[in-house]
């Protein structure tokens, strides 16, 4: 992994990604949130993505409801069917709460972390990103790399493709692209 | 879409800080991951959780769950059970896949699109319940309580059904388990012996088991199958009456390949023959029979030859059946059946079965019809309030009942017709709880029109079944593995063994997942919002179970100590009640304008080129509730259509050909299935397993898998005495590669 990065900043990036995958709610989907997201897109060179997103939000009479309907369709229950449940077990075992979920929880424990009472299943994408955020903050780069390789990469690319292919709103396309960016290996550079 | 720089460069750049700082201020949610002390590797949370009661079908076997850190890894029969024992069927085992089905309903949803083409938005429970309470109250205020209709099914639907029926005051309740299934059986036996019969035949101790349409082995209820198999092991002869060579027919001593719809003629001729030959239980009938002379006189015309012609079977086979029954009477199990909504002449057939049992003296004797004496528990629910009677749709202008032998509730078609015409009053609210009326009630288009004209539709379910697409508010219910619920009572199934009773209560194997709630919570919260808070009978589902157990001197805690099942000494089941009687000729039925003596009413025959569509159970599915189960789908993904092999040859079809169907009303199947050619089915009918071919894309496994037989049942037939549906009076042709193929034999 990158040795001279600022761990806290990387931790923040993971947490921001996790936040973005929560159910759309005015509590976090604020002006501040969007301005931070636009700033991130500017820095990454995502001008086109930013324009598409702003256009979709401005064209909507109720952008919050649009995002809630899209989130429900993509990740909870939707028609024609739920597109991409955000749980690793679904892709690896065609089931919620599979063995994979158990293994991932054991891995959290083995690194000194756990799940709160209110948490979803341990293999939820949000918790995986939150876990990565903790690892980054606690400077556990070896574990971070290990987790991405052993637990995250086996399912996330399938999920990512599904969301990108089927999303009707640019928001989730953008967010998934950002998560892709921060979690994929860059083999050509020997990261 | 991709970004212009690499992750490595970005993370090393000075921009990182400039971007991350504002991002950190945009994070508002609490993390689900927390720091905790290190824990040793290895699994430490393995447990066996007792107290489960299956609901993959309604037989409700007792089970235990093997869990690991709250994750259910295996289901097994409860070793303490004297009902199913350690056995669970394929569906019971696959319950784990229902629990963790990714397509299951997880949160309350609001439809911000259209009914039938929903756009779902996750909402909070408060918002969902507020909406339900407000809309139902608006309908009640505008149209009266009768403006609300309820389509309930299953153990969780009783509590809400009682709320709407007893407290709110709507009579418009249609339970599929009655009006499209077993209601006719229950009221026919009530009119004959005063008790609904259940499936209470003492098969382990029978000398003959007689099944009319029962296809055990394809229809699997564990302790019932054990009871049936024990009977066969003990040497019972088996008579199976079925147009199809079913799994039971394959084990039979006599297979009666009867013409569909003629069963009553067959039964009447057996009884006429036994009476004529004096081969009936004379003393038994003297003591317990009522109206026997009128009955005997009334069925006199049903000679063996007449029935043979009507039923398209040899007269000597009817005689063989009659003799076998008489020679072994009274130790014969005349099975009352379960799903009996067949041809619209079913009340009379069920009465005939009860009378045949009486003629053989086969009530309360070894091998006969024997209701076990089970323990008593409480039945806490909503109290009956005073309501006006004038809104009963089953009453005509002369204050007489259209269908005097209706099961509890209001016949489905009366509700649907009132909803569509607005007469005698509008029905504008619909509560659907655990039922899928799109796939249980004939004429799907009619059901859709009924739902379309509603002001408000709410559904409560565990899965997104077809009807949920028509909901305005869709509420996720906990599954049977996540809740407290019904109390199951009973006895050992082999009455030759020590008499024992059991009491068990459903207890959760795992905690509820996501935001699913139980029926007491949901109903109470709606009741509060409708202004009925003073009437709420219990605060929680646990309180309901506790109060019902208390009647039997038990508690949840005590049951847990006893591994989920309390067993106590039982009573002799063979003791005949003092007031028992068999009403062969029922004057009350006649006074209501229907035949008081069991009577055969012929049914419509297939038009030229068509065959009758028959349907039934497959061992790995329970209608649509198991459609989406990955394991069960893998075991039997589609429902091949049974077609007589000689016919298939004439039609140019062979095993495995992919075909669709078109019915007598021009309705085409949405999907296709494969052909199964066999000599084991008559030429005037075809057969397929029921509960396939969901139209709901949310059921990502079950959608379009096989053919939905109900979609082809568009002609509605009503059993006149009961108002229940007859489901087997529809006729189909095959389609293949865009062409229609006539069925050459039709009668």
mmCIF file of N, CA and C in Angstrom, chain B residues 324-426:
data_model
loop_
_atom_site.group_PDB
_atom_site.id
_atom_site.type_symbol
_atom_site.label_atom_id
_atom_site.label_comp_id
_atom_site.label_asym_id
_atom_site.label_seq_id
_atom_site.Cartn_x
_atom_site.Cartn_y
_atom_site.Cartn_z
ATOM 1 N N UNK B 324 -64.528 -54.082 -1.360
ATOM 2 C CA UNK B 324 -63.318 -53.970 -0.529
ATOM 3 C C UNK B 324 -63.602 -53.117 0.710
ATOM 4 N N UNK B 325 -64.349 -52.043 0.508
ATOM 5 C CA UNK B 325 -64.696 -51.174 1.648
ATOM 6 C C UNK B 325 -65.588 -51.926 2.632
ATOM 7 N N UNK B 326 -66.616 -52.572 2.096
ATOM 8 C CA UNK B 326 -67.575 -53.263 2.976
ATOM 9 C C UNK B 326 -66.899 -54.419 3.716
ATOM 10 N N UNK B 327 -66.053 -55.162 3.013
ATOM 11 C CA UNK B 327 -65.396 -56.326 3.634
ATOM 12 C C UNK B 327 -64.484 -55.915 4.776
ATOM 13 N N UNK B 328 -64.016 -54.693 4.745
ATOM 14 C CA UNK B 328 -63.065 -54.252 5.780
ATOM 15 C C UNK B 328 -63.669 -53.238 6.753
ATOM 16 N N UNK B 329 -64.942 -52.921 6.534
ATOM 17 C CA UNK B 329 -65.614 -51.956 7.409
ATOM 18 C C UNK B 329 -65.742 -52.551 8.818
ATOM 19 N N UNK B 330 -65.700 -51.762 9.860
ATOM 20 C CA UNK B 330 -65.682 -50.291 9.828
ATOM 21 C C UNK B 330 -64.271 -49.708 9.814
ATOM 22 N N UNK B 331 -63.227 -50.560 9.679
ATOM 23 C CA UNK B 331 -61.862 -50.034 9.843
ATOM 24 C C UNK B 331 -61.334 -49.463 8.519
ATOM 25 N N UNK B 332 -62.062 -48.506 7.978
ATOM 26 C CA UNK B 332 -61.665 -47.914 6.704
ATOM 27 C C UNK B 332 -61.523 -46.401 6.848
ATOM 28 N N UNK B 333 -60.475 -45.881 6.258
ATOM 29 C CA UNK B 333 -60.225 -44.435 6.287
ATOM 30 C C UNK B 333 -60.762 -43.815 5.010
ATOM 31 N N UNK B 334 -61.949 -43.218 5.100
ATOM 32 C CA UNK B 334 -62.480 -42.457 3.958
ATOM 33 C C UNK B 334 -61.946 -41.042 4.132
ATOM 34 N N UNK B 335 -60.908 -40.715 3.392
ATOM 35 C CA UNK B 335 -60.227 -39.438 3.627
ATOM 36 C C UNK B 335 -61.099 -38.279 3.152
ATOM 37 N N UNK B 336 -61.320 -37.277 4.013
ATOM 38 C CA UNK B 336 -62.181 -36.152 3.600
ATOM 39 C C UNK B 336 -61.534 -35.194 2.605
ATOM 40 N N UNK B 337 -60.227 -35.335 2.344
ATOM 41 C CA UNK B 337 -59.528 -34.430 1.428
ATOM 42 C C UNK B 337 -59.190 -33.122 2.108
ATOM 43 N N UNK B 338 -58.524 -32.245 1.361
ATOM 44 C CA UNK B 338 -58.209 -30.927 1.913
ATOM 45 C C UNK B 338 -58.582 -29.842 0.887
ATOM 46 N N UNK B 339 -57.818 -29.761 -0.185
ATOM 47 C CA UNK B 339 -58.196 -28.791 -1.219
ATOM 48 C C UNK B 339 -59.322 -29.431 -2.032
ATOM 49 N N UNK B 340 -60.549 -28.915 -1.877
ATOM 50 C CA UNK B 340 -61.687 -29.579 -2.499
ATOM 51 C C UNK B 340 -62.505 -28.642 -3.392
ATOM 52 N N UNK B 341 -61.991 -27.451 -3.669
ATOM 53 C CA UNK B 341 -62.725 -26.493 -4.526
ATOM 54 C C UNK B 341 -62.456 -26.858 -5.978
ATOM 55 N N UNK B 342 -63.164 -27.858 -6.466
ATOM 56 C CA UNK B 342 -62.822 -28.409 -7.770
ATOM 57 C C UNK B 342 -63.746 -27.979 -8.906
ATOM 58 N N UNK B 343 -65.024 -28.434 -8.818
ATOM 59 C CA UNK B 343 -65.881 -28.336 -10.009
ATOM 60 C C UNK B 343 -67.128 -27.488 -9.815
ATOM 61 N N UNK B 344 -67.316 -26.946 -8.638
ATOM 62 C CA UNK B 344 -68.557 -26.193 -8.396
ATOM 63 C C UNK B 344 -69.728 -27.097 -8.029
ATOM 64 N N UNK B 345 -69.479 -28.412 -7.905
ATOM 65 C CA UNK B 345 -70.517 -29.329 -7.403
ATOM 66 C C UNK B 345 -69.967 -30.056 -6.175
ATOM 67 N N UNK B 346 -69.126 -29.357 -5.449
ATOM 68 C CA UNK B 346 -68.258 -30.011 -4.464
ATOM 69 C C UNK B 346 -68.919 -30.253 -3.105
ATOM 70 N N UNK B 347 -69.848 -29.394 -2.717
ATOM 71 C CA UNK B 347 -70.528 -29.576 -1.426
ATOM 72 C C UNK B 347 -71.220 -30.941 -1.401
ATOM 73 N N UNK B 348 -71.852 -31.272 -2.512
ATOM 74 C CA UNK B 348 -72.574 -32.548 -2.582
ATOM 75 C C UNK B 348 -71.597 -33.733 -2.555
ATOM 76 N N UNK B 349 -70.440 -33.566 -3.178
ATOM 77 C CA UNK B 349 -69.439 -34.643 -3.142
ATOM 78 C C UNK B 349 -68.924 -34.840 -1.719
ATOM 79 N N UNK B 350 -68.652 -33.730 -1.039
ATOM 80 C CA UNK B 350 -68.122 -33.841 0.323
ATOM 81 C C UNK B 350 -69.163 -34.432 1.269
ATOM 82 N N UNK B 351 -70.437 -34.073 1.050
ATOM 83 C CA UNK B 351 -71.513 -34.695 1.834
ATOM 84 C C UNK B 351 -71.534 -36.199 1.563
ATOM 85 N N UNK B 352 -71.328 -36.570 0.304
ATOM 86 C CA UNK B 352 -71.334 -37.990 -0.067
ATOM 87 C C UNK B 352 -70.224 -38.747 0.644
ATOM 88 N N UNK B 353 -69.043 -38.113 0.744
ATOM 89 C CA UNK B 353 -67.921 -38.773 1.442
ATOM 90 C C UNK B 353 -68.276 -39.008 2.903
ATOM 91 N N UNK B 354 -68.895 -38.006 3.523
ATOM 92 C CA UNK B 354 -69.275 -38.144 4.933
ATOM 93 C C UNK B 354 -70.318 -39.250 5.089
ATOM 94 N N UNK B 355 -71.284 -39.300 4.138
ATOM 95 C CA UNK B 355 -72.321 -40.339 4.208
ATOM 96 C C UNK B 355 -71.726 -41.731 3.988
ATOM 97 N N UNK B 356 -70.768 -41.834 3.054
ATOM 98 C CA UNK B 356 -70.117 -43.126 2.815
ATOM 99 C C UNK B 356 -69.423 -43.607 4.095
ATOM 100 N N UNK B 357 -68.771 -42.672 4.782
ATOM 101 C CA UNK B 357 -68.118 -43.025 6.046
ATOM 102 C C UNK B 357 -69.163 -43.556 7.027
ATOM 103 N N UNK B 358 -70.342 -42.921 7.034
ATOM 104 C CA UNK B 358 -71.414 -43.358 7.928
ATOM 105 C C UNK B 358 -71.957 -44.719 7.549
ATOM 106 N N UNK B 359 -72.153 -44.948 6.268
ATOM 107 C CA UNK B 359 -72.691 -46.230 5.792
ATOM 108 C C UNK B 359 -71.772 -47.385 6.171
ATOM 109 N N UNK B 360 -70.491 -47.082 6.235
ATOM 110 C CA UNK B 360 -69.501 -48.106 6.611
ATOM 111 C C UNK B 360 -69.298 -48.165 8.124
ATOM 112 N N UNK B 361 -69.980 -47.278 8.846
ATOM 113 C CA UNK B 361 -69.837 -47.252 10.318
ATOM 114 C C UNK B 361 -68.444 -46.835 10.745
ATOM 115 N N UNK B 362 -67.790 -46.005 9.920
ATOM 116 C CA UNK B 362 -66.359 -45.746 10.120
ATOM 117 C C UNK B 362 -66.087 -44.441 10.869
ATOM 118 N N UNK B 363 -66.933 -44.086 11.812
ATOM 119 C CA UNK B 363 -66.675 -42.940 12.683
ATOM 120 C C UNK B 363 -66.288 -43.451 14.069
ATOM 121 N N UNK B 364 -65.248 -42.880 14.637
ATOM 122 C CA UNK B 364 -64.792 -43.190 16.004
ATOM 123 C C UNK B 364 -64.474 -44.679 16.188
ATOM 124 N N UNK B 365 -63.922 -45.304 15.163
ATOM 125 C CA UNK B 365 -63.472 -46.699 15.282
ATOM 126 C C UNK B 365 -62.048 -46.784 14.761
ATOM 127 N N UNK B 366 -61.360 -47.836 15.130
ATOM 128 C CA UNK B 366 -59.985 -48.026 14.648
ATOM 129 C C UNK B 366 -59.962 -47.978 13.122
ATOM 130 N N UNK B 367 -59.073 -47.153 12.614
ATOM 131 C CA UNK B 367 -58.927 -47.050 11.165
ATOM 132 C C UNK B 367 -59.929 -46.130 10.496
ATOM 133 N N UNK B 368 -60.907 -45.642 11.250
ATOM 134 C CA UNK B 368 -61.938 -44.787 10.655
ATOM 135 C C UNK B 368 -61.625 -43.312 10.808
ATOM 136 N N UNK B 369 -62.703 -42.519 10.806
ATOM 137 C CA UNK B 369 -62.527 -41.083 11.056
ATOM 138 C C UNK B 369 -62.515 -40.886 12.566
ATOM 139 N N UNK B 370 -61.402 -40.403 13.082
ATOM 140 C CA UNK B 370 -61.223 -40.308 14.532
ATOM 141 C C UNK B 370 -60.568 -38.970 14.871
ATOM 142 N N UNK B 371 -61.342 -38.044 15.444
ATOM 143 C CA UNK B 371 -60.709 -36.774 15.822
ATOM 144 C C UNK B 371 -59.973 -36.947 17.138
ATOM 145 N N UNK B 372 -58.694 -36.738 17.124
ATOM 146 C CA UNK B 372 -57.907 -36.901 18.352
ATOM 147 C C UNK B 372 -58.370 -35.894 19.400
ATOM 148 N N UNK B 373 -58.194 -36.239 20.642
ATOM 149 C CA UNK B 373 -58.584 -35.315 21.718
ATOM 150 C C UNK B 373 -57.337 -34.559 22.189
ATOM 151 N N UNK B 374 -57.201 -33.362 21.672
ATOM 152 C CA UNK B 374 -56.016 -32.555 21.966
ATOM 153 C C UNK B 374 -56.219 -31.660 23.179
ATOM 154 N N UNK B 375 -55.155 -31.016 23.642
ATOM 155 C CA UNK B 375 -55.262 -30.131 24.804
ATOM 156 C C UNK B 375 -55.889 -28.788 24.451
ATOM 157 N N UNK B 376 -56.389 -28.099 25.437
ATOM 158 C CA UNK B 376 -57.010 -26.787 25.241
ATOM 159 C C UNK B 376 -56.007 -25.674 25.563
ATOM 160 N N UNK B 377 -55.971 -24.667 24.712
ATOM 161 C CA UNK B 377 -55.191 -23.458 24.991
ATOM 162 C C UNK B 377 -56.079 -22.250 24.722
ATOM 163 N N UNK B 378 -55.604 -21.059 25.078
ATOM 164 C CA UNK B 378 -56.421 -19.853 24.909
ATOM 165 C C UNK B 378 -56.528 -19.415 23.462
ATOM 166 N N UNK B 379 -57.493 -18.535 23.213
ATOM 167 C CA UNK B 379 -57.676 -17.993 21.853
ATOM 168 C C UNK B 379 -57.907 -16.489 21.949
ATOM 169 N N UNK B 380 -56.983 -15.810 22.612
ATOM 170 C CA UNK B 380 -57.135 -14.356 22.802
ATOM 171 C C UNK B 380 -57.104 -13.642 21.452
ATOM 172 N N UNK B 381 -58.039 -12.751 21.260
ATOM 173 C CA UNK B 381 -58.008 -11.907 20.060
ATOM 174 C C UNK B 381 -58.908 -10.702 20.290
ATOM 175 N N UNK B 382 -59.244 -10.010 19.252
ATOM 176 C CA UNK B 382 -60.105 -8.830 19.360
ATOM 177 C C UNK B 382 -61.508 -9.265 19.738
ATOM 178 N N UNK B 383 -62.176 -8.454 20.552
ATOM 179 C CA UNK B 383 -63.543 -8.800 20.968
ATOM 180 C C UNK B 383 -64.539 -8.402 19.880
ATOM 181 N N UNK B 384 -65.628 -9.159 19.826
ATOM 182 C CA UNK B 384 -66.727 -8.805 18.907
ATOM 183 C C UNK B 384 -67.422 -7.558 19.420
ATOM 184 N N UNK B 385 -67.575 -6.570 18.560
ATOM 185 C CA UNK B 385 -68.375 -5.400 18.921
ATOM 186 C C UNK B 385 -69.709 -5.486 18.169
ATOM 187 N N UNK B 386 -70.646 -4.684 18.582
ATOM 188 C CA UNK B 386 -71.957 -4.671 17.904
ATOM 189 C C UNK B 386 -71.796 -4.021 16.528
ATOM 190 N N UNK B 387 -72.253 -4.683 15.499
ATOM 191 C CA UNK B 387 -72.218 -4.092 14.159
ATOM 192 C C UNK B 387 -73.541 -4.360 13.455
ATOM 193 N N UNK B 388 -73.855 -3.478 12.507
ATOM 194 C CA UNK B 388 -75.104 -3.675 11.767
ATOM 195 C C UNK B 388 -74.976 -4.895 10.857
ATOM 196 N N UNK B 389 -76.049 -5.663 10.767
ATOM 197 C CA UNK B 389 -76.038 -6.908 9.986
ATOM 198 C C UNK B 389 -76.373 -6.677 8.513
ATOM 199 N N UNK B 390 -76.888 -5.455 8.211
ATOM 200 C CA UNK B 390 -77.474 -5.254 6.883
ATOM 201 C C UNK B 390 -76.463 -5.275 5.734
ATOM 202 N N UNK B 391 -75.183 -5.292 6.065
ATOM 203 C CA UNK B 391 -74.195 -5.212 4.988
ATOM 204 C C UNK B 391 -73.647 -6.562 4.553
ATOM 205 N N UNK B 392 -74.291 -7.628 5.000
ATOM 206 C CA UNK B 392 -73.855 -8.956 4.595
ATOM 207 C C UNK B 392 -74.211 -9.182 3.123
ATOM 208 N N UNK B 393 -73.194 -9.272 2.276
ATOM 209 C CA UNK B 393 -73.422 -9.430 0.837
ATOM 210 C C UNK B 393 -74.071 -10.767 0.501
ATOM 211 N N UNK B 394 -74.031 -11.694 1.432
ATOM 212 C CA UNK B 394 -74.564 -13.040 1.196
ATOM 213 C C UNK B 394 -76.075 -13.113 1.458
ATOM 214 N N UNK B 395 -76.692 -11.988 1.799
ATOM 215 C CA UNK B 395 -78.128 -11.993 2.099
ATOM 216 C C UNK B 395 -78.881 -11.304 0.965
ATOM 217 N N UNK B 396 -79.933 -11.963 0.460
ATOM 218 C CA UNK B 396 -80.709 -11.351 -0.627
ATOM 219 C C UNK B 396 -81.838 -10.470 -0.077
ATOM 220 N N UNK B 397 -82.648 -9.916 -0.986
ATOM 221 C CA UNK B 397 -83.669 -8.954 -0.546
ATOM 222 C C UNK B 397 -84.747 -9.614 0.311
ATOM 223 N N UNK B 398 -84.879 -10.932 0.221
ATOM 224 C CA UNK B 398 -85.849 -11.635 1.076
ATOM 225 C C UNK B 398 -85.220 -12.084 2.389
ATOM 226 N N UNK B 399 -84.054 -11.544 2.658
ATOM 227 C CA UNK B 399 -83.345 -11.870 3.897
ATOM 228 C C UNK B 399 -82.916 -13.337 3.956
ATOM 229 N N UNK B 400 -82.708 -13.908 2.789
ATOM 230 C CA UNK B 400 -82.224 -15.296 2.741
ATOM 231 C C UNK B 400 -80.783 -15.306 2.250
ATOM 232 N N UNK B 401 -80.073 -16.364 2.642
ATOM 233 C CA UNK B 401 -78.666 -16.451 2.238
ATOM 234 C C UNK B 401 -78.553 -17.012 0.825
ATOM 235 N N UNK B 402 -77.758 -16.337 -0.007
ATOM 236 C CA UNK B 402 -77.484 -16.902 -1.329
ATOM 237 C C UNK B 402 -76.785 -18.255 -1.186
ATOM 238 N N UNK B 403 -75.822 -18.270 -0.311
ATOM 239 C CA UNK B 403 -75.007 -19.480 -0.113
ATOM 240 C C UNK B 403 -75.067 -19.847 1.369
ATOM 241 N N UNK B 404 -76.073 -20.625 1.766
ATOM 242 C CA UNK B 404 -76.309 -20.839 3.201
ATOM 243 C C UNK B 404 -75.207 -21.641 3.897
ATOM 244 N N UNK B 405 -74.433 -22.390 3.140
ATOM 245 C CA UNK B 405 -73.389 -23.206 3.783
ATOM 246 C C UNK B 405 -71.994 -22.615 3.529
ATOM 247 N N UNK B 406 -71.961 -21.293 3.509
ATOM 248 C CA UNK B 406 -70.680 -20.608 3.299
ATOM 249 C C UNK B 406 -69.755 -20.828 4.495
ATOM 250 N N UNK B 407 -68.469 -20.921 4.241
ATOM 251 C CA UNK B 407 -67.511 -20.908 5.357
ATOM 252 C C UNK B 407 -67.479 -19.510 5.985
ATOM 253 N N UNK B 408 -66.788 -19.327 7.102
ATOM 254 C CA UNK B 408 -66.714 -17.997 7.728
ATOM 255 C C UNK B 408 -66.188 -16.942 6.743
ATOM 256 N N UNK B 409 -66.768 -15.747 6.810
ATOM 257 C CA UNK B 409 -66.389 -14.675 5.888
ATOM 258 C C UNK B 409 -67.468 -14.491 4.841
ATOM 259 N N UNK B 410 -67.122 -13.835 3.766
ATOM 260 C CA UNK B 410 -68.072 -13.586 2.675
ATOM 261 C C UNK B 410 -67.505 -14.200 1.397
ATOM 262 N N UNK B 411 -68.341 -14.930 0.640
ATOM 263 C CA UNK B 411 -67.818 -15.536 -0.594
ATOM 264 C C UNK B 411 -67.096 -14.513 -1.478
ATOM 265 N N UNK B 412 -65.966 -14.940 -1.974
ATOM 266 C CA UNK B 412 -65.061 -14.047 -2.707
ATOM 267 C C UNK B 412 -65.746 -13.313 -3.856
ATOM 268 N N UNK B 413 -66.536 -14.050 -4.632
ATOM 269 C CA UNK B 413 -67.135 -13.412 -5.815
ATOM 270 C C UNK B 413 -68.141 -12.343 -5.417
ATOM 271 N N UNK B 414 -68.817 -12.514 -4.283
ATOM 272 C CA UNK B 414 -69.755 -11.479 -3.839
ATOM 273 C C UNK B 414 -68.989 -10.198 -3.512
ATOM 274 N N UNK B 415 -67.823 -10.355 -2.898
ATOM 275 C CA UNK B 415 -66.991 -9.181 -2.580
ATOM 276 C C UNK B 415 -66.496 -8.535 -3.871
ATOM 277 N N UNK B 416 -65.993 -9.365 -4.773
ATOM 278 C CA UNK B 416 -65.417 -8.790 -6.007
ATOM 279 C C UNK B 416 -66.492 -8.117 -6.855
ATOM 280 N N UNK B 417 -67.670 -8.751 -6.941
ATOM 281 C CA UNK B 417 -68.745 -8.157 -7.745
ATOM 282 C C UNK B 417 -69.215 -6.834 -7.139
ATOM 283 N N UNK B 418 -69.335 -6.794 -5.824
ATOM 284 C CA UNK B 418 -69.754 -5.539 -5.174
ATOM 285 C C UNK B 418 -68.713 -4.447 -5.427
ATOM 286 N N UNK B 419 -67.445 -4.823 -5.335
ATOM 287 C CA UNK B 419 -66.383 -3.836 -5.558
ATOM 288 C C UNK B 419 -66.444 -3.279 -6.985
ATOM 289 N N UNK B 420 -66.732 -4.148 -7.945
ATOM 290 C CA UNK B 420 -66.718 -3.718 -9.348
ATOM 291 C C UNK B 420 -67.977 -2.944 -9.738
ATOM 292 N N UNK B 421 -69.104 -3.272 -9.108
ATOM 293 C CA UNK B 421 -70.355 -2.598 -9.496
ATOM 294 C C UNK B 421 -70.724 -1.469 -8.536
ATOM 295 N N UNK B 422 -70.162 -1.483 -7.363
ATOM 296 C CA UNK B 422 -70.552 -0.491 -6.356
ATOM 297 C C UNK B 422 -71.899 -0.830 -5.733
ATOM 298 N N UNK B 423 -72.434 -2.006 -6.058
ATOM 299 C CA UNK B 423 -73.744 -2.404 -5.538
ATOM 300 C C UNK B 423 -73.624 -3.706 -4.746
ATOM 301 N N UNK B 424 -74.263 -3.845 -3.641
ATOM 302 C CA UNK B 424 -75.179 -2.878 -3.012
ATOM 303 C C UNK B 424 -74.457 -1.702 -2.354
ATOM 304 N N UNK B 425 -73.146 -1.770 -2.267
ATOM 305 C CA UNK B 425 -72.410 -0.627 -1.715
ATOM 306 C C UNK B 425 -70.966 -0.678 -2.227
ATOM 307 N N UNK B 426 -70.287 0.447 -2.210
ATOM 308 C CA UNK B 426 -68.901 0.443 -2.709
ATOM 309 C C UNK B 426 -67.936 -0.243 -1.734
#
